[in-house]
Tab-separated table of C-alpha atoms (C1' of nucleotides) in Angstrom:
chain	number	residue	atom	x	y	z
U	286	MET	CA	37.183	-80.116	75.088
U	287	ASP	CA	38.765	-79.285	78.443
U	288	LYS	CA	36.583	-81.443	80.606
U	289	ASP	CA	39.109	-81.509	83.415
U	290	LYS	CA	37.738	-79.665	86.445
U	291	ARG	CA	41.057	-77.956	87.049
U	292	VAL	CA	41.213	-76.578	83.545
U	293	ARG	CA	37.678	-75.252	83.623
U	294	ARG	CA	38.254	-73.730	87.028
U	295	THR	CA	41.538	-72.120	86.050
U	296	LYS	CA	40.183	-70.677	82.829
U	297	LYS	CA	37.137	-69.219	84.546
U	298	ALA	CA	39.376	-67.641	87.157
U	299	LEU	CA	41.680	-66.122	84.569
U	300	GLN	CA	38.707	-64.865	82.578
U	301	ASN	CA	37.186	-63.199	85.612
U	302	SER	CA	40.529	-61.748	86.470
U	303	LEU	CA	40.932	-60.147	83.065
U	304	LEU	CA	37.404	-58.773	83.089
U	305	THR	CA	37.918	-57.285	86.528
U	306	LEU	CA	41.149	-55.662	85.427
U	307	MET	CA	39.454	-54.258	82.339
U	308	GLU	CA	37.123	-52.379	84.643
U	309	GLU	CA	40.080	-50.382	85.878
U	310	LYS	CA	42.484	-50.006	82.994
U	311	ASP	CA	42.859	-50.385	79.272
U	312	PHE	CA	43.381	-53.823	77.867
U	313	GLN	CA	46.819	-53.004	76.487
U	314	ASP	CA	47.992	-51.805	79.886
U	315	ILE	CA	47.169	-55.120	81.529
U	316	THR	CA	50.128	-57.458	81.948
U	317	ILE	CA	50.084	-61.230	82.131
U	318	THR	CA	51.487	-60.862	85.600
U	319	ASP	CA	48.522	-58.658	86.480
U	320	ILE	CA	46.137	-61.328	85.324
U	321	VAL	CA	47.687	-64.223	87.192
U	322	THR	CA	48.310	-62.155	90.285
U	323	THR	CA	44.700	-61.093	90.706
U	324	ALA	CA	43.554	-64.589	89.838
U	325	ASP	CA	46.123	-65.991	92.269
U	326	TYR	CA	47.589	-68.458	89.784
U	327	ASN	CA	51.079	-69.163	88.640
U	328	ARG	CA	52.299	-67.453	85.508
U	329	GLY	CA	53.323	-70.739	83.996
U	330	THR	CA	49.733	-71.843	84.220
U	331	PHE	CA	48.681	-68.983	81.974
U	332	TYR	CA	51.142	-70.007	79.294
U	333	LYS	CA	49.914	-73.573	79.447
U	334	HIS	CA	46.573	-72.429	78.077
U	335	TYR	CA	47.233	-69.217	76.187
U	336	LYS	CA	49.970	-67.626	74.166
U	337	TYR	CA	48.891	-64.007	74.505
U	338	LYS	CA	46.340	-62.227	76.604
U	339	GLU	CA	44.441	-61.715	73.355
U	340	ASP	CA	43.768	-65.452	73.374
U	341	LEU	CA	42.151	-65.134	76.767
U	342	LEU	CA	39.957	-62.237	75.677
U	343	ASP	CA	38.934	-64.132	72.555
U	344	GLU	CA	37.986	-67.098	74.665
U	345	ILE	CA	35.873	-64.953	76.959
U	346	ILE	CA	33.948	-63.543	74.008
U	347	GLU	CA	33.645	-66.984	72.476
U	348	ASP	CA	32.207	-68.389	75.694
U	349	VAL	CA	29.683	-65.614	76.076
U	350	MET	CA	28.593	-66.041	72.477
U	351	THR	CA	28.083	-69.743	73.128
U	352	GLY	CA	25.930	-68.786	76.080
U	353	LEU	CA	23.988	-66.428	73.862
U	354	ILE	CA	23.251	-69.193	71.401
U	355	GLU	CA	22.128	-71.494	74.183
U	356	SER	CA	19.829	-68.857	75.612
U	357	TYR	CA	18.386	-68.257	72.211
U	358	ARG	CA	17.591	-71.913	71.695
U	359	GLU	CA	16.606	-72.729	75.248
U	360	PRO	CA	12.834	-72.128	74.932
U	361	TYR	CA	12.552	-74.870	72.303
U	362	ASN	CA	14.842	-77.443	73.812
U	363	ASP	CA	12.632	-79.648	75.960
U	364	LYS	CA	9.292	-78.959	74.406
U	365	GLU	CA	7.568	-81.884	72.780
U	366	THR	CA	5.180	-79.480	71.108
U	367	LEU	CA	7.939	-78.514	68.718
U	368	GLU	CA	7.021	-74.894	68.752
U	369	VAL	CA	8.260	-72.847	65.854
U	370	PRO	CA	10.807	-70.309	67.024
U	371	SER	CA	9.591	-66.817	66.456
U	372	LEU	CA	11.648	-63.677	66.362
U	373	SER	CA	9.811	-62.204	69.330
U	374	SER	CA	10.145	-65.165	71.682
U	375	SER	CA	13.794	-65.656	70.867
U	376	VAL	CA	14.678	-62.028	71.227
U	377	ILE	CA	13.427	-61.949	74.801
U	378	LYS	CA	15.996	-64.589	75.581
U	379	ILE	CA	18.718	-62.422	74.123
U	380	PHE	CA	17.911	-59.588	76.456
U	381	ASP	CA	17.767	-62.014	79.370
U	382	HIS	CA	21.157	-63.279	78.410
U	383	VAL	CA	22.617	-59.781	78.315
U	384	GLU	CA	21.131	-59.092	81.723
U	385	ARG	CA	22.695	-62.210	83.169
U	386	ASN	CA	26.079	-61.358	81.652
U	387	SER	CA	25.818	-57.686	82.391
U	388	LYS	CA	29.296	-57.489	83.849
U	389	PHE	CA	30.817	-58.745	80.636
U	390	TYR	CA	28.729	-56.547	78.374
U	391	GLN	CA	29.317	-53.409	80.386
U	392	ILE	CA	33.046	-53.894	80.431
U	393	VAL	CA	33.449	-54.912	76.831
U	394	ILE	CA	31.093	-52.327	75.379
U	395	ARG	CA	32.861	-49.549	77.229
U	396	SER	CA	36.342	-50.874	76.481
U	397	ASN	CA	38.607	-50.561	73.512
U	398	ALA	CA	37.846	-54.200	72.797
U	399	LEU	CA	34.408	-53.284	71.488
U	400	PRO	CA	35.144	-53.623	67.742
U	401	GLY	CA	36.345	-57.202	67.985
U	402	PHE	CA	33.431	-58.146	70.156
U	403	GLN	CA	30.881	-56.380	67.966
U	404	GLU	CA	32.003	-58.370	64.958
U	405	LYS	CA	31.506	-61.683	66.727
U	406	PHE	CA	28.213	-60.601	68.240
U	407	ILE	CA	26.739	-59.577	64.892
U	408	GLN	CA	28.046	-62.703	63.262
U	409	THR	CA	26.392	-64.816	65.976
U	410	LEU	CA	23.049	-63.092	65.703
U	411	LYS	CA	23.014	-63.406	61.938
U	412	LYS	CA	23.814	-67.080	62.117
U	413	LEU	CA	20.975	-67.592	64.589
U	414	ALA	CA	18.505	-65.820	62.356
U	415	PHE	CA	19.319	-68.058	59.414
U	416	GLU	CA	19.630	-71.341	61.256
U	417	ASP	CA	16.872	-71.049	63.796
U	418	LEU	CA	14.112	-69.044	62.236
U	419	PRO	CA	12.293	-71.233	59.706
U	420	ALA	CA	10.125	-68.341	58.646
U	421	PHE	CA	13.204	-66.298	57.868
U	422	PRO	CA	13.183	-64.224	55.811
U	423	SER	CA	9.622	-63.207	56.427
U	424	ASN	CA	9.079	-61.515	53.090
U	425	PRO	CA	10.184	-63.056	49.775
U	426	ASP	CA	10.900	-59.606	48.447
U	427	VAL	CA	13.605	-58.745	50.946
U	428	ASN	CA	17.212	-59.720	50.750
U	429	PRO	CA	17.773	-62.223	53.614
U	430	ASP	CA	21.299	-61.052	54.256
U	431	LEU	CA	20.166	-57.486	54.453
U	432	GLN	CA	17.312	-58.325	56.754
U	433	ALA	CA	19.516	-60.405	59.043
U	434	SER	CA	22.034	-57.613	59.216
U	435	PHE	CA	19.321	-55.090	59.791
U	436	HIS	CA	17.846	-56.971	62.717
U	437	SER	CA	21.177	-57.917	64.219
U	438	TYR	CA	22.511	-54.394	64.221
U	439	ALA	CA	19.183	-53.046	65.457
U	440	ILE	CA	19.322	-55.329	68.471
U	441	LEU	CA	22.974	-54.517	69.037
U	442	GLY	CA	22.078	-50.850	68.998
U	443	MET	CA	19.394	-51.347	71.600
U	444	ILE	CA	21.748	-53.338	73.777
U	445	ILE	CA	24.525	-50.767	73.582
U	446	GLU	CA	22.081	-48.040	74.498
U	447	TRP	CA	20.711	-50.197	77.299
U	448	VAL	CA	24.124	-51.111	78.685
U	449	ASN	CA	25.535	-47.597	78.471
U	450	GLY	CA	22.517	-46.401	80.397
U	451	GLY	CA	23.497	-48.807	83.157
U	452	LEU	CA	20.894	-51.496	82.398
U	453	LYS	CA	18.247	-49.481	84.166
U	454	HIS	CA	15.337	-51.267	82.526
U	455	PRO	CA	14.521	-54.947	83.011
U	456	SER	CA	15.026	-57.225	80.047
U	457	SER	CA	11.266	-57.601	79.673
U	458	TYR	CA	11.010	-53.877	79.078
U	459	MET	CA	13.633	-54.117	76.358
U	460	ALA	CA	11.703	-56.917	74.688
U	461	GLU	CA	8.541	-54.850	74.804
U	462	GLN	CA	10.320	-51.930	73.272
U	463	LEU	CA	11.663	-53.993	70.435
U	464	SER	CA	8.248	-55.484	69.868
U	465	ALA	CA	6.716	-52.027	69.824
U	466	LEU	CA	9.373	-50.780	67.446
U	467	LEU	CA	8.764	-53.642	65.066
U	468	LYS	CA	4.990	-53.279	65.189
U	469	ALA	CA	5.144	-49.556	64.651
U	470	GLU	CA	7.053	-50.166	61.428
U	471	PRO	CA	9.288	-47.306	62.448
U	472	MET	CA	11.009	-46.939	59.115
U	473	LYS	CA	7.795	-46.017	57.439
U	474	THR	CA	7.135	-43.343	60.009
U	475	ALA	CA	10.640	-42.030	59.711
U	476	PHE	CA	10.472	-41.884	56.010
U	477	LYS	CA	7.094	-40.233	56.122
U	478	THR	CA	8.443	-37.473	58.341
U	479	LYS	CA	11.666	-36.988	56.533
U	480	TYR	CA	10.882	-37.359	52.910
U	481	VAL	CA	7.157	-37.403	52.306
U	482	LEU	CA	6.448	-34.200	54.110
U	483	PRO	CA	8.832	-32.081	52.025
U	484	THR	CA	7.241	-33.215	48.780
U	485	TRP	CA	3.874	-32.413	50.216
U	486	HIS	CA	5.183	-28.974	51.110
U	487	LYS	CA	6.406	-27.971	47.698
U	488	LYS	CA	2.902	-28.182	46.332
U	489	GLU	CA	1.867	-26.421	43.200
U	490	PRO	CA	4.942	-26.306	41.099
U	491	SER	CA	4.649	-23.627	38.576
U	492	ILE	CA	3.228	-25.371	35.573
J	714	MET	CA	51.021	-73.975	106.639
J	715	ASP	CA	49.335	-74.821	103.375
J	716	LYS	CA	50.803	-71.996	101.377
J	717	ASP	CA	50.207	-73.796	98.121
J	718	LYS	CA	47.670	-71.886	96.050
J	719	ARG	CA	45.860	-75.063	95.069
J	720	VAL	CA	45.413	-76.166	98.645
J	721	ARG	CA	44.116	-72.819	99.797
J	722	ARG	CA	41.773	-72.621	96.831
J	723	THR	CA	40.455	-76.133	97.303
J	724	LYS	CA	39.899	-75.770	101.019
J	725	LYS	CA	38.065	-72.479	100.611
J	726	ALA	CA	35.855	-74.036	97.979
J	727	LEU	CA	35.039	-77.039	100.136
J	728	GLN	CA	34.371	-74.784	103.108
J	729	ASN	CA	32.000	-72.614	101.131
J	730	SER	CA	30.340	-75.696	99.768
J	731	LEU	CA	29.665	-77.091	103.224
J	732	LEU	CA	28.376	-73.772	104.505
J	733	THR	CA	26.045	-73.431	101.546
J	734	LEU	CA	24.727	-76.933	102.094
J	735	MET	CA	24.198	-76.223	105.776
J	736	GLU	CA	21.805	-73.481	104.764
J	737	GLU	CA	19.527	-76.113	103.307
J	738	LYS	CA	19.878	-79.208	105.428
J	739	ASP	CA	21.201	-80.528	108.695
J	740	PHE	CA	24.898	-81.203	108.987
J	741	GLN	CA	24.409	-84.918	109.535
J	742	ASP	CA	22.358	-85.196	106.355
J	743	ILE	CA	25.156	-83.789	104.222
J	744	THR	CA	27.268	-86.394	102.450
J	745	ILE	CA	30.859	-86.090	101.345
J	746	THR	CA	29.584	-86.534	97.837
J	747	ASP	CA	27.259	-83.578	98.372
J	748	ILE	CA	30.163	-81.422	99.421
J	749	VAL	CA	32.462	-82.240	96.550
J	750	THR	CA	29.653	-82.152	94.020
J	751	THR	CA	28.572	-78.627	94.857
J	752	ALA	CA	32.192	-77.549	95.098
J	753	ASP	CA	32.886	-79.298	91.792
J	754	TYR	CA	35.885	-81.208	93.102
J	755	ASN	CA	36.780	-84.837	93.063
J	756	ARG	CA	35.936	-86.937	96.086
J	757	GLY	CA	39.514	-88.097	96.373
J	758	THR	CA	40.548	-84.496	96.881
J	759	PHE	CA	38.392	-84.297	99.971
J	760	TYR	CA	40.060	-87.292	101.516
J	761	LYS	CA	43.458	-85.828	100.762
J	762	HIS	CA	42.753	-83.079	103.284
J	763	TYR	CA	40.156	-84.424	105.675
J	764	LYS	CA	39.138	-87.710	107.207
J	765	TYR	CA	35.556	-86.805	108.053
J	766	LYS	CA	33.305	-83.914	107.242
J	767	GLU	CA	33.669	-82.968	110.898
J	768	ASP	CA	37.278	-82.063	110.143
J	769	LEU	CA	36.105	-79.645	107.520
J	770	LEU	CA	33.615	-78.003	109.855
J	771	ASP	CA	36.254	-77.744	112.564
J	772	GLU	CA	38.580	-76.080	110.115
J	773	ILE	CA	35.950	-73.559	109.099
J	774	ILE	CA	35.368	-72.602	112.714
J	775	GLU	CA	39.095	-72.511	113.355
J	776	ASP	CA	39.635	-70.166	110.414
J	777	VAL	CA	36.881	-67.807	111.471
J	778	MET	CA	38.229	-67.741	114.987
J	779	THR	CA	41.644	-66.831	113.602
J	780	GLY	CA	39.960	-64.014	111.723
J	781	LEU	CA	38.273	-62.925	114.914
J	782	ILE	CA	41.593	-62.714	116.718
J	783	GLU	CA	43.103	-60.722	113.877
J	784	SER	CA	40.190	-58.308	113.861
J	785	TYR	CA	40.504	-57.900	117.571
J	786	ARG	CA	44.160	-57.051	117.372
J	787	GLU	CA	44.061	-55.071	114.175
J	788	PRO	CA	43.567	-51.585	115.675
J	789	TYR	CA	46.908	-51.844	117.509
J	790	ASN	CA	48.961	-53.481	114.813
J	791	ASP	CA	50.574	-50.649	112.894
J	792	LYS	CA	50.322	-47.881	115.451
J	793	GLU	CA	53.565	-46.467	116.686
J	794	THR	CA	51.724	-44.795	119.519
J	795	LEU	CA	51.375	-48.172	121.189
J	796	GLU	CA	47.873	-47.512	122.339
J	797	VAL	CA	46.661	-49.615	125.181
J	798	PRO	CA	43.892	-51.940	124.013
J	799	SER	CA	40.666	-51.149	125.739
J	800	LEU	CA	37.642	-53.337	126.024
J	801	SER	CA	35.465	-50.857	124.166
J	802	SER	CA	37.736	-50.347	121.152
J	803	SER	CA	38.376	-54.052	120.753
J	804	VAL	CA	34.775	-55.016	121.070
J	805	ILE	CA	33.795	-52.834	118.159
J	806	LYS	CA	36.114	-54.905	116.030
J	807	ILE	CA	34.383	-58.051	117.154
J	808	PHE	CA	31.050	-56.828	115.907
J	809	ASP	CA	32.644	-55.717	112.659
J	810	HIS	CA	34.090	-59.151	112.269
J	811	VAL	CA	30.717	-60.811	112.805
J	812	GLU	CA	29.210	-58.485	110.241
J	813	ARG	CA	31.849	-59.400	107.676
J	814	ASN	CA	31.372	-63.108	108.349
J	815	SER	CA	27.635	-62.890	108.654
J	816	LYS	CA	27.035	-65.863	106.383
J	817	PHE	CA	29.069	-68.107	108.626
J	818	TYR	CA	27.550	-66.856	111.840
J	819	GLN	CA	23.987	-67.054	110.624
J	820	ILE	CA	24.398	-70.611	109.417
J	821	VAL	CA	26.320	-71.905	112.393
J	822	ILE	CA	24.217	-70.214	115.041
J	823	ARG	CA	21.033	-71.589	113.545
J	824	SER	CA	22.484	-75.048	112.935
J	825	ASN	CA	22.913	-78.044	115.139
J	826	ALA	CA	26.631	-77.278	115.103
J	827	LEU	CA	26.126	-74.397	117.496
J	828	PRO	CA	27.417	-76.112	120.673
J	829	GLY	CA	30.791	-76.957	119.207
J	830	PHE	CA	31.162	-73.526	117.760
J	831	GLN	CA	30.054	-71.800	120.941
J	832	GLU	CA	32.736	-73.555	122.929
J	833	LYS	CA	35.491	-72.386	120.586
J	834	PHE	CA	34.074	-68.883	120.390
J	835	ILE	CA	33.980	-68.453	124.167
J	836	GLN	CA	37.393	-69.961	124.520
J	837	THR	CA	38.738	-67.493	121.943
J	838	LEU	CA	37.185	-64.471	123.568
J	839	LYS	CA	38.467	-65.461	126.979
J	840	LYS	CA	41.955	-65.931	125.660
J	841	LEU	CA	41.836	-62.500	124.044
J	842	ALA	CA	40.728	-60.865	127.260
J	843	PHE	CA	43.643	-62.322	129.178
J	844	GLU	CA	46.342	-61.893	126.573
J	845	ASP	CA	45.392	-58.569	125.083
J	846	LEU	CA	43.884	-56.491	127.829
J	847	PRO	CA	46.687	-55.289	130.095
J	848	ALA	CA	44.200	-53.705	132.459
J	849	PHE	CA	42.389	-56.996	132.794
J	850	PRO	CA	40.938	-57.707	135.251
J	851	SER	CA	39.799	-54.172	135.919
J	852	ASN	CA	39.032	-54.688	139.573
J	853	PRO	CA	41.371	-56.556	141.942
J	854	ASP	CA	38.405	-57.847	143.820
J	855	VAL	CA	36.866	-59.781	140.963
J	856	ASN	CA	37.874	-63.243	139.882
J	857	PRO	CA	39.519	-62.819	136.464
J	858	ASP	CA	38.186	-66.095	135.151
J	859	LEU	CA	34.702	-65.179	136.202
J	860	GLN	CA	34.946	-61.762	134.663
J	861	ALA	CA	36.311	-63.104	131.395
J	862	SER	CA	33.564	-65.667	131.199
J	863	PHE	CA	31.017	-63.054	132.065
J	864	HIS	CA	32.084	-60.713	129.301
J	865	SER	CA	32.570	-63.435	126.736
J	866	TYR	CA	29.159	-64.939	127.239
J	867	ALA	CA	27.569	-61.511	127.359
J	868	ILE	CA	28.992	-60.654	123.964
J	869	LEU	CA	28.025	-64.058	122.628
J	870	GLY	CA	24.502	-63.430	123.819
J	871	MET	CA	24.339	-60.126	122.041
J	872	ILE	CA	25.676	-61.647	118.864
J	873	ILE	CA	23.215	-64.532	118.923
J	874	GLU	CA	20.372	-62.115	119.438
J	875	TRP	CA	21.726	-59.882	116.680
J	876	VAL	CA	22.221	-62.720	114.213
J	877	ASN	CA	18.887	-64.360	114.892
J	878	GLY	CA	17.259	-61.015	114.248
J	879	GLY	CA	18.874	-61.042	110.807
J	880	LEU	CA	21.664	-58.576	111.573
J	881	LYS	CA	19.295	-55.680	111.168
J	882	HIS	CA	21.466	-53.219	113.063
J	883	PRO	CA	24.912	-52.076	111.940
J	884	SER	CA	27.862	-53.236	113.988
J	885	SER	CA	28.345	-49.702	115.285
J	886	TYR	CA	24.900	-49.877	116.839
J	887	MET	CA	25.815	-53.114	118.536
J	888	ALA	CA	28.956	-51.541	119.939
J	889	GLU	CA	26.954	-48.601	121.226
J	890	GLN	CA	24.518	-50.930	122.873
J	891	LEU	CA	27.239	-52.851	124.611
J	892	SER	CA	28.855	-49.628	125.706
J	893	ALA	CA	25.535	-48.407	127.049
J	894	LEU	CA	24.958	-51.703	128.837
J	895	LEU	CA	28.356	-51.541	130.475
J	896	LYS	CA	28.007	-47.905	131.459
J	897	ALA	CA	24.575	-48.452	132.921
J	898	GLU	CA	26.095	-51.098	135.146
J	899	PRO	CA	22.986	-53.128	134.585
J	900	MET	CA	23.830	-55.740	137.176
J	901	LYS	CA	23.711	-53.187	139.909
J	902	THR	CA	20.299	-52.080	138.827
J	903	ALA	CA	19.082	-55.611	138.613
J	904	PHE	CA	20.451	-56.491	142.008
J	905	LYS	CA	19.030	-53.357	143.507
J	906	THR	CA	15.594	-54.415	142.481
J	907	LYS	CA	15.925	-58.035	143.346
J	908	TYR	CA	18.180	-58.325	146.331
J	909	VAL	CA	19.161	-54.951	147.745
J	910	LEU	CA	15.656	-53.814	148.218
J	911	PRO	CA	14.762	-56.719	150.506
J	912	THR	CA	17.768	-56.070	152.752
J	913	TRP	CA	16.941	-52.439	152.801
J	914	HIS	CA	13.474	-53.446	153.773
J	915	LYS	CA	14.478	-55.410	156.855
J	916	LYS	CA	16.131	-52.380	158.440
J	917	GLU	CA	16.507	-52.056	162.125
J	918	PRO	CA	16.931	-55.519	163.357
J	919	SER	CA	15.708	-55.824	166.782
J	920	ILE	CA	18.721	-55.184	168.955
O	551	DA	C1'	16.153	-111.917	104.654
O	552	DA	C1'	17.431	-110.772	100.328
O	553	DG	C1'	18.009	-107.047	96.870
O	554	DT	C1'	19.354	-102.835	95.419
O	555	DA	C1'	20.686	-98.209	95.344
O	556	DA	C1'	23.615	-94.714	97.462
O	557	DT	C1'	27.526	-93.659	99.920
O	558	DT	C1'	31.917	-94.590	101.484
O	559	DG	C1'	36.903	-95.061	101.656
O	560	DT	C1'	40.890	-96.403	98.904
O	561	DT	C1'	43.732	-97.161	95.069
O	562	DG	C1'	46.896	-96.104	90.804
O	563	DA	C1'	47.958	-93.893	86.634
O	564	DC	C1'	47.767	-89.419	84.575
O	565	DT	C1'	48.003	-84.420	84.361
O	566	DA	C1'	47.552	-79.533	85.927
O	567	DT	C1'	49.423	-76.427	88.743
O	568	DC	C1'	52.981	-75.075	91.751
O	569	DA	C1'	57.367	-72.422	93.225
O	570	DA	C1'	61.604	-70.987	91.866
O	571	DA	C1'	64.910	-69.843	88.800
O	572	DC	C1'	66.686	-68.021	84.515
O	573	DA	C1'	67.883	-65.205	80.352
O	574	DA	C1'	66.048	-62.069	77.199
O	575	DA	C1'	63.591	-57.915	75.980
O	576	DC	C1'	61.539	-53.838	77.305
O	577	DG	C1'	60.982	-49.116	79.151
O	578	DC	C1'	62.606	-45.834	82.371
O	579	DT	C1'	65.917	-42.316	84.184
O	580	DC	C1'	70.412	-40.238	84.790
G	1094	DG	C1'	74.315	-45.310	76.108
G	1095	DA	C1'	74.748	-47.458	80.816
G	1096	DG	C1'	72.193	-48.912	84.691
G	1097	DC	C1'	67.873	-50.684	86.683
G	1098	DG	C1'	63.459	-52.374	87.680
G	1099	DT	C1'	59.642	-54.761	85.315
G	1100	DT	C1'	57.674	-57.925	82.313
G	1101	DT	C1'	58.189	-61.775	79.530
G	1102	DG	C1'	58.684	-66.577	78.070
G	1103	DT	C1'	60.503	-70.961	79.381
G	1104	DT	C1'	62.174	-74.597	82.170
G	1105	DT	C1'	62.751	-77.685	86.392
G	1106	DG	C1'	61.134	-81.239	89.751
G	1107	DA	C1'	57.635	-81.659	93.252
G	1108	DT	C1'	53.024	-82.029	94.512
G	1109	DA	C1'	47.851	-81.377	94.246
G	1110	DG	C1'	43.954	-82.744	91.983
G	1111	DT	C1'	41.605	-85.803	88.533
G	1112	DC	C1'	39.279	-89.773	86.944
G	1113	DA	C1'	37.796	-94.343	86.991
G	1114	DA	C1'	37.485	-98.445	89.169
G	1115	DC	C1'	36.820	-101.221	93.182
G	1116	DA	C1'	35.040	-103.527	97.461
G	1117	DA	C1'	32.835	-102.457	101.851
G	1118	DT	C1'	29.312	-100.343	104.246
G	1119	DT	C1'	24.990	-98.302	105.013
G	1120	DA	C1'	20.039	-97.543	104.413
G	1121	DC	C1'	15.591	-98.546	102.123
G	1122	DT	C1'	12.307	-101.473	99.973
G	1123	DT	C1'	9.814	-105.788	99.119
DNA sequence: AAGTAATTGTTGACTATCAAACAAACGCTC
DNA sequence: GAGCGTTTGTTTGATAGTCAACAATTACTT
């Protein structure tokens, strides 16, 4: 698919161009002419590859998601000691990937293109959980779909928080945080505070 | 000349590729295949534009020299108050230009391509002095060629020192330094110590 | 000296990108 | 609603860049 150097080069240039423009203005205000002008390509070239600018944006997201999948699987690629992928080791790679593609994530998360991206991102993470984690789901009692969704959205939430804060922390810190959050079984604590305490408070109902 | 977007794009890519490679190894150890591989172009494309890699290097230097001339002339371009170019105001632009093209200057000055570059650089500066400085030469007693050479090599010397030190100082500092050096009339001081003193010493020749 | 691997320079068929032009549709402002 | 600049798609022939193959040269190894 598109092995020609020219095609790859052109598409990358148009992608970068669109992303750069999205830093300044809303997606709907960006014209095709804008895109090709900043990329310094001919307009006809755009139409050779895409029909609408939406196609270009979709392709950008698609490419980044492909990169995400590769990052996720990378630690197990050239290891003869066929290590079993664990949630923790894979998740570090996700944060690394976000860090490397910070420009994309910052722009898209802050843009009006967020919903479309979020859908694809969640879908990708879910797929990875099912296909790559042999020990998934960890507990026979839990609904796998629910757990996958839970984890995927949890990670998305961390990333959005991280990105909106300007990616101040290194990716290793984010991995630590997630690890700590998982170990602390935060839901239990939350539930304890929110629901268990009240019941403990209304002690001695009038018999 | 070469207004086609593809040509400009390709040449820039090949230029950058060669410069990047020159950071790692000697110019003579770089193969055409190296150049096109890192630039991700086809080898045939190289031969469409150049015969030898020397052509490419020459073109790089030529382009930077063109940029130098433009920088030099830029302060007087869109001024209605046709200001007379002065040595001091123009020289600041030279340092700015070096700062902007620091990658090029660092690589070339440290490489074995320095002699060829130096020749073109001096030649450019001399030409600028003659064509752009109406008050040049400043003193009717001095040989214009000698003065031009003097100034050109002096600036080259400062730049080489500056670049080899890793461009630690801002260009404004370099301009200040040059200004200070010119104001201090350093040659006079040097001559005073070395040659004037002796003559002063042999006062009162025996009549 | 022979063998081989890497690099060179060149070719030809194929395709992507180019510039330039055009008509149509879309805001605008008056 | 008429005029006007901008953006849009689309088309044209010309050219740049691609890929794969090839023989010639160079450089290294045995």
